[in-house]
Short mmCIF file of C-alpha atoms in Angstrom, two decimals:
data_model
loop_
_atom_site.label_atom_id
_atom_site.label_comp_id
_atom_site.label_asym_id
_atom_site.label_seq_id
_atom_site.Cartn_x
_atom_site.Cartn_y
_atom_site.Cartn_z
CA MET A 1459 33.78 -3.29 -1.02
CA TYR A 1460 32.29 -6.72 -0.84
CA ASP A 1461 34.00 -9.95 -1.64
CA ARG A 1462 32.48 -12.62 -3.83
CA THR A 1463 30.32 -14.31 -0.95
CA GLU A 1464 29.06 -11.15 0.08
CA GLU A 1465 28.10 -10.24 -3.33
CA ASP A 1466 26.21 -13.64 -4.08
CA SER A 1467 24.35 -12.82 -0.63
CA LEU A 1468 23.24 -9.28 -1.70
CA GLU A 1469 22.41 -10.55 -5.40
CA ARG A 1470 20.07 -13.52 -3.78
CA ILE A 1471 18.12 -10.92 -1.65
CA LEU A 1472 17.74 -8.64 -4.64
CA GLU A 1473 16.76 -11.44 -6.82
CA HIS A 1474 14.04 -12.97 -4.44
CA PHE A 1475 12.58 -9.41 -3.63
CA GLU A 1476 12.25 -8.68 -7.43
CA LYS A 1477 10.70 -11.88 -8.18
CA LYS A 1478 8.16 -11.17 -5.10
CA THR A 1479 7.26 -7.55 -5.79
CA THR A 1480 8.73 -6.64 -9.10
CA ILE A 1481 10.77 -3.82 -7.66
CA GLU A 1482 14.16 -3.62 -8.61
CA ILE A 1483 17.00 -2.44 -6.48
CA ALA A 1484 20.43 -1.84 -7.47
CA VAL A 1485 23.30 -1.48 -5.14
CA VAL A 1486 26.30 0.50 -7.02
CA THR A 1487 29.80 1.40 -5.59
CA VAL A 1488 31.61 3.96 -7.14
CA ASP A 1489 35.17 5.41 -7.19
CA SER A 1490 35.71 9.04 -6.57
CA ASN A 1491 36.81 9.41 -10.12
CA MET A 1492 33.70 8.35 -11.50
CA VAL A 1493 31.84 11.47 -10.25
CA ALA A 1494 32.27 14.86 -8.44
CA ARG A 1495 31.35 14.83 -4.83
CA GLU A 1496 28.82 17.63 -5.48
CA LYS A 1497 27.08 15.77 -8.65
CA PHE A 1498 26.62 12.27 -6.67
CA ASP A 1499 22.96 12.42 -5.95
CA GLU A 1500 22.21 13.52 -9.56
CA PHE A 1501 24.61 10.80 -10.73
CA THR A 1502 22.63 8.37 -8.89
CA TYR A 1503 19.38 9.42 -10.40
CA ARG A 1504 20.93 9.21 -13.47
CA LEU A 1505 22.02 5.56 -12.98
CA LEU A 1506 18.57 4.85 -12.23
CA LYS A 1507 17.05 6.34 -15.48
CA ILE A 1508 19.67 5.30 -17.80
CA TRP A 1509 19.99 1.66 -16.71
CA GLY A 1510 16.48 1.54 -16.68
CA ILE A 1511 16.54 0.02 -12.83
CA GLY A 1512 12.69 -1.03 -12.08
CA LYS A 1513 9.97 -1.72 -14.58
CA VAL A 1514 9.23 1.06 -17.05
CA ASP A 1515 5.16 0.72 -16.65
CA LYS A 1516 5.68 0.85 -12.75
CA SER A 1517 8.64 3.17 -12.40
CA ASN A 1518 9.55 0.91 -9.21
CA GLY A 1519 13.40 1.06 -9.00
CA ILE A 1520 15.39 1.91 -6.40
CA VAL A 1521 19.56 2.80 -6.59
CA ILE A 1522 21.61 2.45 -3.51
CA CYS A 1523 24.60 4.37 -4.44
CA ILE A 1524 27.85 4.04 -2.48
CA CYS A 1525 30.97 6.18 -2.51
CA LYS A 1526 33.55 5.04 -0.02
CA ASP A 1527 36.16 7.61 -0.93
CA TYR A 1528 33.64 10.46 -0.26
CA LYS A 1529 31.92 8.71 2.69
CA LYS A 1530 28.56 9.35 0.64
CA LEU A 1531 25.55 7.10 0.26
CA PHE A 1532 22.41 8.12 -1.47
CA ILE A 1533 19.20 6.23 -2.20
CA CYS A 1534 17.44 7.16 -5.26
CA ALA A 1535 13.64 5.74 -5.71
CA ASP A 1536 11.60 6.20 -8.81
CA PHE A 1537 8.20 7.38 -8.15
CA GLY A 1538 6.42 4.24 -8.36
CA ILE A 1539 8.23 3.67 -4.97
CA ASP A 1540 6.58 6.80 -3.42
CA ASN A 1541 3.73 4.63 -1.79
CA TYR A 1542 6.02 2.64 -0.14
CA MET A 1543 8.66 4.83 1.31
CA ASP A 1544 9.19 8.80 1.31
CA GLU A 1545 12.45 10.89 1.53
CA TYR A 1546 12.35 10.63 5.58
CA ASP A 1547 12.23 6.83 5.45
CA LYS A 1548 15.21 6.69 3.46
CA LEU A 1549 16.98 9.43 5.34
CA LYS A 1550 16.19 7.42 8.38
CA ILE A 1551 17.27 3.86 6.96
CA ILE A 1552 20.58 5.82 5.77
CA HIS A 1553 21.08 7.05 9.41
CA ARG A 1554 19.78 4.29 11.51
CA ASP A 1555 20.51 0.97 9.76
CA ILE A 1556 23.60 1.90 7.41
CA ILE A 1557 26.19 4.57 8.54
CA PRO A 1558 26.67 2.89 11.84
CA SER A 1559 28.33 -0.27 10.04
CA PHE A 1560 29.87 2.13 7.52
CA GLN A 1561 31.44 3.84 10.47
CA ARG A 1562 32.77 0.46 11.68
CA ASN A 1563 34.18 -0.02 8.07
CA ASP A 1564 31.70 -2.71 7.47
CA TYR A 1565 30.12 -2.35 4.33
CA PHE A 1566 28.65 -5.53 3.74
CA GLU A 1567 26.77 -5.09 7.37
CA GLY A 1568 25.62 -1.68 6.55
CA THR A 1569 24.48 -2.77 3.10
CA LEU A 1570 22.56 -5.63 4.20
CA ASN A 1571 20.99 -3.75 6.93
CA GLY A 1572 19.86 -0.86 4.53
CA LEU A 1573 18.38 -3.44 2.52
CA ASN A 1574 16.80 -5.36 4.81
CA ALA A 1575 15.11 -2.24 6.17
CA ILE A 1576 13.96 -1.06 2.57
CA ILE A 1577 12.37 -4.74 1.96
CA ASP A 1578 10.70 -4.41 5.52
CA LYS A 1579 9.31 -0.93 4.75
CA ILE A 1580 7.90 -2.02 1.34
CA ASN A 1581 6.63 -5.37 2.79
CA LYS A 1582 4.60 -3.36 5.38
CA LYS A 1583 2.75 -1.72 2.68
CA TRP A 1584 2.81 -4.11 -0.04
CA SER A 1585 -0.61 -5.93 0.38
CA ARG A 1586 -2.21 -2.49 0.81
CA TYR A 1587 -1.28 -1.34 -2.95
CA ASN A 1588 -1.14 -4.48 -4.65
#
């Protein structure tokens, strides 16, 4: 879904954000043969837990899982993110910042817009909780 330059760009953003906040975000792309459509959200949650995204003592991981084949996307955040972002915020980011670009088959732009929206949302509340 991303070329090498796009992957490197996303990785730099994720690394910088983690250094600043300790919050880990993983962007995961999966094929439809990896998970059944009806198990997609649960699969994303399992990735968060099994891969250990986020710091154990802070439960501050986020997984953005994308399946191009299913045209599905799910943002799963551990409970340590609740101070910064709720379910409504995640849905708003998906529909406002990500899906419009995905509908134009621009997956990098959609992912980048979504990441920036998540980072902005967290940064606005960061000083209040840290």
